[in-house]
Coordinates of C-alpha atoms in Angstrom, one line a residue:
M4 CA -9.6 31.5 11.1
N5 CA -9.7 32.0 7.5
A6 CA -11.4 29.4 4.7
V7 CA -9.3 26.8 3.7
T8 CA -9.7 24.4 0.8
F9 CA -7.9 20.6 2.0
V10 CA -6.3 19.2 -0.9
I11 CA -5.2 14.9 -0.7
I12 CA -3.3 14.1 -3.3
G13 CA -4.2 10.2 -3.7
A14 CA -7.1 10.7 -2.3
S15 CA -8.4 7.3 -3.4
G16 CA -5.8 5.6 -0.7
D17 CA -6.8 4.0 2.7
L18 CA -4.7 6.4 4.4
A19 CA -7.1 9.1 2.3
T20 CA -9.8 7.4 3.5
H21 CA -9.7 5.6 6.7
K22 CA -7.3 8.6 8.1
I23 CA -6.9 12.0 7.3
V24 CA -10.7 12.8 5.6
P25 CA -12.1 10.6 9.3
A26 CA -9.3 12.7 10.9
L27 CA -11.9 15.9 9.1
F28 CA -14.8 15.6 10.7
A29 CA -13.7 15.0 13.6
L30 CA -12.9 18.5 13.6
F31 CA -15.5 18.9 12.1
I32 CA -18.2 17.5 14.3
R33 CA -15.9 19.9 17.5
R34 CA -16.8 22.0 15.6
L35 CA -13.0 23.2 14.4
L36 CA -12.6 23.4 11.3
P37 CA -12.9 27.2 9.7
E38 CA -16.9 27.9 8.8
D39 CA -16.0 28.1 5.3
F40 CA -13.8 25.2 3.7
R41 CA -13.7 22.6 1.0
V42 CA -12.5 19.2 0.1
F43 CA -10.7 18.6 -2.7
G44 CA -9.2 14.8 -3.9
F45 CA -7.2 14.5 -5.9
C46 CA -6.0 11.2 -7.8
R47 CA -5.3 9.7 -10.7
T48 CA -8.4 7.6 -11.0
K49 CA -11.7 9.2 -12.4
M50 CA -14.5 10.2 -9.3
T51 CA -17.2 11.9 -9.5
D52 CA -18.7 14.0 -7.1
E53 CA -21.1 11.7 -5.7
V54 CA -18.6 8.2 -6.1
F55 CA -16.0 9.6 -3.8
R56 CA -18.6 10.7 -2.1
E57 CA -20.2 7.5 -1.5
R58 CA -16.2 5.9 -0.7
L59 CA -15.5 8.7 2.4
A60 CA -19.2 7.4 3.7
M61 CA -18.4 4.1 5.1
S62 CA -15.1 5.1 7.1
L63 CA -16.2 8.7 7.3
T64 CA -17.7 7.7 11.6
S65 CA -14.6 5.8 12.6
R66 CA -13.5 8.2 14.8
C67 CA -16.6 8.7 17.1
K68 CA -18.1 7.4 20.0
N69 CA -21.7 8.4 19.6
E70 CA -23.1 6.6 15.9
T71 CA -26.0 8.9 16.4
N72 CA -24.9 12.5 15.9
C73 CA -21.8 11.8 14.4
S74 CA -25.3 11.3 11.3
L75 CA -26.3 14.4 12.0
Y76 CA -22.9 15.5 10.2
V77 CA -22.6 13.2 7.5
G78 CA -24.4 14.6 4.6
E79 CA -23.8 18.4 5.5
F80 CA -19.7 17.6 5.5
L81 CA -19.9 15.4 2.0
A82 CA -21.7 18.2 0.3
R83 CA -18.5 20.3 0.9
C84 CA -16.3 17.5 -0.3
H85 CA -15.6 17.0 -4.9
A86 CA -13.0 14.7 -6.2
S87 CA -11.0 15.8 -9.2
S88 CA -8.6 13.5 -10.8
G89 CA -5.7 12.9 -13.6
A90 CA -1.9 12.1 -13.3
Y91 CA 0.4 13.5 -9.7
D92 CA 2.9 14.9 -12.5
D93 CA 0.0 16.7 -15.6
V94 CA 0.4 20.2 -14.6
D95 CA -3.5 20.6 -16.3
A96 CA -4.7 18.5 -14.2
Y97 CA -3.6 20.4 -11.7
L98 CA -4.9 23.7 -13.6
D99 CA -8.2 21.6 -14.0
L100 CA -8.4 20.8 -10.2
Y101 CA -7.7 25.5 -9.7
A102 CA -10.4 25.7 -11.7
R103 CA -12.8 23.0 -10.5
M104 CA -12.5 24.6 -7.0
A105 CA -12.8 28.0 -7.7
A106 CA -16.0 27.2 -9.4
V107 CA -17.5 26.2 -5.5
E108 CA -15.3 28.4 -2.7
T109 CA -16.5 31.6 -2.3
A110 CA -13.5 34.8 -2.6
P111 CA -10.8 31.7 -4.0
E112 CA -7.8 34.4 -4.8
K113 CA -8.2 34.7 0.3
R114 CA -8.3 30.9 0.8
C115 CA -6.0 29.6 2.6
R116 CA -5.1 26.0 1.3
M117 CA -3.7 22.7 2.5
F118 CA -1.7 20.9 0.8
Y119 CA -1.7 17.0 2.1
M120 CA 0.2 13.9 0.1
A121 CA -1.4 10.9 0.5
I122 CA 1.6 9.7 -2.6
P123 CA 4.3 7.0 -2.6
P124 CA 6.8 9.5 -1.8
T125 CA 8.5 8.1 -4.8
V126 CA 5.8 11.0 -6.5
F127 CA 6.0 13.9 -3.9
S128 CA 9.0 15.8 -6.4
P129 CA 7.2 15.4 -9.6
V130 CA 4.1 16.2 -7.6
T131 CA 5.9 19.0 -6.4
R132 CA 6.8 20.7 -9.8
A133 CA 3.6 20.3 -10.8
L134 CA 2.0 21.6 -8.2
G135 CA 4.5 24.4 -8.3
E136 CA 3.9 25.2 -12.7
S137 CA -0.3 24.8 -11.8
G138 CA 0.3 28.4 -9.9
L139 CA -2.0 26.9 -6.9
V140 CA 0.6 27.3 -4.1
R141 CA 0.5 31.1 -3.1
C142 CA 4.5 30.4 -1.7
G143 CA 5.1 33.4 1.8
D144 CA 1.8 34.5 1.5
A145 CA 1.6 34.8 5.5
E146 CA -2.2 35.9 5.2
H147 CA -3.6 33.1 2.4
W148 CA -1.6 30.2 3.2
S149 CA 0.3 27.4 1.2
R150 CA 0.8 24.2 3.4
V151 CA 2.0 21.4 2.0
V152 CA 2.3 18.0 4.4
V153 CA 4.0 15.5 3.7
E154 CA 4.0 11.1 4.5
K155 CA 7.4 9.3 5.7
P156 CA 10.2 8.6 5.0
F157 CA 11.0 11.1 3.3
G158 CA 14.2 9.8 1.2
R159 CA 15.7 6.3 1.2
D160 CA 19.3 7.9 2.6
R161 CA 20.8 11.2 3.5
E162 CA 21.6 11.9 0.1
T163 CA 17.6 11.6 -1.8
S164 CA 16.0 12.9 1.6
D165 CA 18.5 16.0 0.6
Q166 CA 17.2 16.0 -2.6
L167 CA 13.1 15.7 -1.4
V168 CA 14.1 18.9 0.0
A169 CA 15.8 21.1 -2.2
E170 CA 13.6 19.8 -4.6
M171 CA 10.6 21.3 -2.2
A172 CA 12.1 24.5 -2.0
H173 CA 11.1 25.5 -5.1
V174 CA 7.8 25.8 -4.3
F175 CA 7.6 25.3 -0.3
L176 CA 9.4 27.3 2.5
E177 CA 10.9 26.3 5.0
S178 CA 7.8 26.8 7.0
E179 CA 5.9 26.2 4.9
T180 CA 6.7 21.7 4.7
F181 CA 4.8 20.2 8.0
R182 CA 6.8 16.4 7.8
I183 CA 4.6 14.1 9.6
D184 CA 5.6 11.9 12.1
H185 CA 2.0 10.8 13.5
Y186 CA 4.0 8.9 16.0
L187 CA 4.4 12.5 17.8
A188 CA 1.0 13.0 17.6
K189 CA 0.0 10.1 19.8
E190 CA -1.4 10.5 23.7
L191 CA 1.8 8.4 25.3
V192 CA 4.7 10.7 23.6
Q193 CA 2.9 13.4 24.1
N194 CA 3.2 13.4 27.8
L195 CA 7.1 12.7 27.9
L196 CA 7.9 15.2 28.1
V197 CA 5.5 16.2 31.1
L198 CA 6.7 12.4 33.2
R199 CA 10.0 14.0 32.8
L200 CA 10.6 17.7 34.1
A201 CA 7.1 18.2 35.5
N202 CA 7.9 15.4 38.1
P203 CA 10.7 16.1 40.2
L204 CA 10.6 12.6 41.2
F205 CA 12.7 11.6 37.8
E206 CA 14.7 13.7 36.1
P207 CA 17.1 13.4 39.0
V208 CA 17.2 9.9 37.9
W209 CA 17.5 10.7 34.2
N210 CA 20.8 10.1 33.7
A211 CA 23.9 7.4 33.2
G212 CA 23.7 7.5 36.7
A213 CA 21.1 5.8 37.7
V214 CA 19.7 3.9 33.8
E215 CA 21.6 0.8 32.7
R216 CA 19.6 1.0 29.9
V217 CA 16.5 2.3 28.2
D218 CA 14.5 -0.7 25.4
I219 CA 12.4 0.2 23.0
V220 CA 10.2 -1.9 20.9
W221 CA 7.5 -1.7 17.7
K222 CA 5.6 -5.4 17.3
E223 CA 3.5 -6.2 14.5
S224 CA 1.5 -8.8 14.1
K225 CA 0.1 -8.1 10.8
S226 CA 1.9 -9.6 7.5
L227 CA 2.1 -7.8 4.5
Q228 CA -1.7 -6.9 3.4
G229 CA -1.3 -5.4 0.1
R230 CA 1.7 -3.0 1.4
A231 CA 4.5 -5.9 -0.4
G232 CA 5.1 -3.4 -3.5
Y233 CA 6.4 -1.0 -0.8
F234 CA 7.5 -2.4 2.0
D235 CA 10.3 -4.4 0.1
T236 CA 11.6 -0.6 -1.3
F237 CA 12.3 0.8 2.4
G238 CA 12.0 -2.3 4.1
I239 CA 11.9 -2.0 8.4
V240 CA 15.0 0.7 9.5
R241 CA 13.3 3.8 6.6
D242 CA 9.8 2.2 7.6
V243 CA 9.3 2.3 11.2
M244 CA 13.1 2.8 12.6
Q245 CA 14.7 6.1 11.5
N246 CA 11.1 8.3 12.1
H247 CA 8.8 7.2 14.9
L248 CA 11.2 5.0 17.2
L249 CA 14.3 7.6 16.0
Q250 CA 11.6 10.1 17.3
I251 CA 11.0 8.2 20.8
L252 CA 13.8 8.5 21.5
A253 CA 14.4 11.9 20.7
L254 CA 11.9 13.4 23.3
I255 CA 13.4 10.6 26.1
A256 CA 17.1 11.9 25.6
I257 CA 17.0 15.7 24.7
E258 CA 18.6 18.3 27.1
P259 CA 15.2 20.0 28.8
P260 CA 14.9 22.5 26.0
G261 CA 15.0 25.9 27.0
A262 CA 11.4 27.4 26.9
P263 CA 8.2 25.0 26.2
T264 CA 8.5 26.5 22.0
A265 CA 8.5 24.1 18.6
T266 CA 11.6 25.9 18.2
A267 CA 13.5 25.5 21.7
I268 CA 12.6 21.1 21.3
R269 CA 13.6 20.8 17.8
D270 CA 16.5 22.4 18.1
A271 CA 17.0 19.9 21.1
K272 CA 16.5 17.0 19.3
V273 CA 18.7 18.3 16.9
R274 CA 21.6 18.7 19.2
L275 CA 21.0 14.8 20.7
L276 CA 20.6 13.2 17.2
K277 CA 24.2 15.2 16.6
A278 CA 25.1 13.3 19.4
I279 CA 24.2 9.9 18.0
R280 CA 27.2 7.5 16.9
P281 CA 26.8 6.8 13.0
L282 CA 25.7 2.4 12.8
T283 CA 27.5 0.0 11.1
P284 CA 26.6 -3.1 9.7
A285 CA 28.7 -4.1 14.2
D286 CA 25.8 -2.7 16.2
V287 CA 21.9 -4.7 14.7
V288 CA 20.9 -7.9 13.7
F289 CA 19.1 -8.4 10.6
A290 CA 15.9 -11.7 9.9
Q291 CA 13.3 -11.8 7.9
Y292 CA 10.3 -14.3 8.9
D293 CA 9.3 -17.5 7.7
E294 CA 5.9 -18.9 7.5
G295 CA 4.0 -19.6 11.3
V296 CA 1.1 -19.1 12.7
H297 CA -0.8 -15.9 13.5
P298 CA -1.2 -15.4 16.6
V299 CA -4.8 -14.4 17.2
T300 CA -6.4 -15.8 13.4
Q301 CA -4.1 -18.9 13.6
E302 CA -4.0 -19.4 9.9
M303 CA -1.5 -20.6 8.7
I304 CA 0.9 -17.2 7.3
P305 CA 2.9 -17.9 3.9
G306 CA 6.4 -17.0 4.1
Y307 CA 7.2 -13.0 3.6
R308 CA 9.6 -14.0 0.4
D309 CA 6.2 -15.9 -0.5
E310 CA 4.5 -13.3 0.6
P311 CA 2.1 -11.5 -3.8
G312 CA 4.5 -8.7 -4.4
V313 CA 7.8 -9.4 -3.0
A314 CA 11.0 -11.5 -5.0
K315 CA 12.0 -14.6 -3.7
D316 CA 15.5 -13.7 -3.1
S317 CA 14.6 -11.0 -1.2
R318 CA 16.8 -9.8 1.3
T319 CA 14.9 -6.6 2.7
P320 CA 14.8 -7.2 6.3
T321 CA 10.7 -7.9 8.1
Y322 CA 13.1 -7.3 11.8
A323 CA 16.3 -5.2 12.9
S324 CA 18.2 -4.2 16.3
V325 CA 19.8 -2.0 16.9
R326 CA 21.8 -0.8 20.0
L327 CA 22.1 3.9 19.6
A328 CA 25.3 5.1 22.2
I329 CA 24.9 9.0 22.9
N330 CA 27.7 11.1 23.4
T331 CA 26.8 12.7 25.8
P332 CA 27.6 13.7 29.7
R333 CA 23.7 12.2 30.5
W334 CA 24.0 8.3 28.2
Q335 CA 28.0 8.0 28.4
G336 CA 28.0 5.2 28.7
V337 CA 24.3 4.2 28.5
P338 CA 22.6 1.0 25.8
F339 CA 19.6 2.4 23.6
T340 CA 18.0 -1.0 22.1
V341 CA 15.5 -0.2 18.9
T342 CA 13.9 -2.7 18.1
A343 CA 11.1 -3.0 15.7
G344 CA 9.6 -6.4 14.1
K345 CA 6.6 -7.5 11.9
G346 CA 4.9 -10.9 11.6
M347 CA 5.6 -10.8 15.4
D348 CA 3.5 -12.5 18.1
E349 CA 1.1 -9.2 19.0
S350 CA 2.0 -5.7 18.0
L351 CA 2.6 -3.2 20.2
T352 CA 5.2 0.3 21.3
E353 CA 7.1 0.0 24.4
V354 CA 9.7 1.6 26.3
R355 CA 11.4 -0.2 28.7
I356 CA 13.6 2.6 31.1
V357 CA 16.0 -0.2 33.1
F358 CA 17.3 1.2 36.5
R359 CA 20.8 0.2 37.6
K360 CA 19.7 -2.3 41.2
S361 CA 19.8 0.0 44.4
G362 CA 23.4 -1.2 44.8
T363 CA 22.1 -1.7 49.0
P364 CA 23.7 -4.1 51.1
L365 CA 20.3 -4.9 53.2
F366 CA 18.6 -6.2 49.8
P367 CA 21.4 -7.8 47.8
D368 CA 17.8 -9.4 46.7
A369 CA 16.9 -6.3 44.9
A370 CA 15.5 -7.1 40.9
H371 CA 16.0 -3.2 38.5
N372 CA 13.2 -0.8 39.3
Q373 CA 11.6 -0.6 35.2
L374 CA 9.5 2.5 33.9
I375 CA 7.7 1.2 31.1
L376 CA 5.6 3.6 28.7
R377 CA 3.4 2.3 26.4
V378 CA 2.5 4.0 23.7
Q379 CA 0.1 1.1 21.8
P380 CA -2.6 -1.0 22.0
D381 CA -4.2 0.8 25.7
E382 CA -1.4 4.0 26.5
A383 CA -0.5 2.8 30.0
I384 CA 2.6 4.3 32.2
T385 CA 4.1 1.8 35.2
H386 CA 6.9 1.8 37.1
V387 CA 8.2 -1.7 38.0
L388 CA 9.2 -1.2 42.4
N389 CA 10.6 -4.1 44.8
V390 CA 8.0 -4.7 47.5
K391 CA 8.1 -7.0 49.9
T392 CA 6.3 -10.2 49.7
P393 CA 3.1 -10.3 52.1
G394 CA 3.4 -12.1 54.7
L395 CA 6.0 -13.7 57.0
S396 CA 8.5 -13.5 54.7
N397 CA 11.2 -11.0 54.2
A398 CA 11.5 -12.1 50.3
L399 CA 11.4 -8.6 47.4
H400 CA 9.4 -9.5 44.8
Q401 CA 8.1 -6.8 41.7
L402 CA 4.8 -4.7 42.0
P403 CA 4.2 -2.9 39.2
L404 CA 2.0 0.4 40.1
N405 CA -0.1 0.6 36.6
L406 CA -1.8 3.3 34.8
L407 CA -3.5 2.5 32.0
Y408 CA -5.2 5.6 30.3
K409 CA -9.1 3.9 29.8
E410 CA -9.6 3.8 33.4
H411 CA -8.3 6.3 34.2
L412 CA -8.8 9.2 32.1
T413 CA -12.2 8.5 30.5
E414 CA -11.8 11.1 27.7
S415 CA -11.7 9.9 24.5
L416 CA -7.5 10.2 23.3
P417 CA -7.4 12.3 19.8
D418 CA -6.8 10.4 16.6
A419 CA -2.4 11.2 16.4
Y420 CA -4.7 12.7 12.7
E421 CA -6.9 14.9 14.3
R422 CA -3.9 16.4 16.6
L423 CA -1.6 16.5 13.6
L424 CA -4.3 18.9 11.2
L425 CA -5.8 21.1 13.6
D426 CA -1.9 21.7 14.3
V427 CA -1.0 22.7 10.7
L428 CA -4.0 24.8 10.1
N429 CA -2.9 26.5 13.3
G430 CA 0.6 27.0 11.4
D431 CA 1.9 25.2 15.4
R432 CA 5.4 23.0 13.9
A433 CA 6.1 21.4 17.9
L434 CA 5.2 17.9 16.3
F435 CA 7.1 18.3 12.2
I436 CA 10.4 17.2 10.9
R437 CA 12.7 20.3 9.9
A438 CA 14.8 20.1 7.3
D439 CA 17.9 19.8 9.6
E440 CA 16.5 17.1 11.8
L441 CA 15.9 15.0 9.6
A442 CA 19.1 15.5 7.7
A443 CA 20.7 14.6 12.0
A444 CA 18.5 11.4 11.1
W445 CA 19.2 10.2 8.3
D446 CA 23.5 10.9 8.8
I447 CA 23.1 8.4 12.0
F448 CA 21.3 5.0 9.5
T449 CA 22.8 6.4 5.9
P450 CA 26.0 3.7 6.8
L451 CA 24.7 1.4 7.8
L452 CA 22.0 1.0 4.7
H453 CA 25.0 2.2 2.7
A454 CA 27.0 -1.2 3.9
C455 CA 24.5 -3.6 4.2
E456 CA 22.7 -2.9 1.5
A457 CA 26.4 -3.3 -0.6
N458 CA 26.7 -6.7 0.9
P459 CA 24.3 -9.3 -0.3
E460 CA 26.3 -11.5 2.6
T461 CA 24.9 -9.5 4.9
P462 CA 23.4 -12.2 8.4
L463 CA 19.3 -12.2 8.1
A464 CA 18.2 -14.2 10.9
R465 CA 15.3 -16.0 10.0
Y466 CA 12.3 -16.5 12.4
P467 CA 8.7 -18.0 11.7
F468 CA 5.4 -15.3 11.6
G469 CA 4.5 -14.6 15.4
A470 CA 7.9 -15.1 17.3
A471 CA 7.7 -13.3 20.7
N472 CA 11.5 -12.4 19.8
V473 CA 13.5 -13.1 17.3
A474 CA 17.6 -15.5 18.3
E475 CA 20.0 -12.5 18.1

């Protein structure tokens, strides 16, 4: 593998220090990084290399199971980490970065470069332009490549997304652009196609003839925790639903890809997304949390509008539930309900596939079979079946058959960022969002977002922080 320099733009933020760099360290311990690599953190805060390394050291080993073993590698890894600073849109600052890189790199002209934008989406475009003007990016060089990793959300709607795609294309080719959605690298999400297509038990009933409905639920028991500026600008739909949860839906509902390749899988996802009817205000329930009790700490949490940094008249939803209709023969008439809420009673991501009742007159009381896929926490696959109640009674009851990953699969599961960063290094694009896929996803949600934001009378329900559900 060629020598690589990782450039993390926004290196003083939580994403860089708690996710990206610990993931790189975990890959380093497993000897999955090139022998010759460097990490450069670029941010607006002026830092020496020593200060930068001290900040990284506080969370560097968060992915390590064996702390003693990990400590043997810390010094060697941190010695390869360097800091540089300047305004995000300042070309001269990136020229200074290049000079710092050249001072410690071997053969700078032959190194590959990965640029990770751990920054607010509002500055993606100016940073891209400055990188291009500085000459740091080698566009189209397959051997000594430059690649860029972009975090969601990718725009605010279809128009701004298209603008961002076009602006980044002036500097990076589409093949060099990796739009990251870390949910795609979660173990249970990666297992969706395997579960469907490698087990003949499921594919014959994976259709409208056998499935009554599909529910995808995302809950979070946290408050804003310092993210008010970001969240109040984007809201729950753009933050979670249009990307993470829609990606899960796509993998559940796509037609079997023609080949196990990144192109075939993403082609199938695009076809599926284009078959989903665009949403209208009639398809959604919006809500916002009020003051309530935290389900774990039991402390009183202020209402959303009383959070620091949130406008007192904010109408940003912290909860949304939408019903999606997929216009394909496989799913005609099957409702896909996608729900996401902050300030709820627990934190989980779960898919619930509810099958139609058997219809046999022998067992009129038989309940729905269900296949429950828990993405987080504690990954699990549960199949809920009807069984006879033990004993002399002939009554039925439901029995869950559980596969709990932590009990049956003892190998440590890699963090999503470890998998994604390794895929970027290897040029594997299967778990990243293609431009036409992004456009198709925005086409589903843009009409809804525009209609609701243009109408100040759009209904906005209220619920107490810590609620189990929202009355609809």
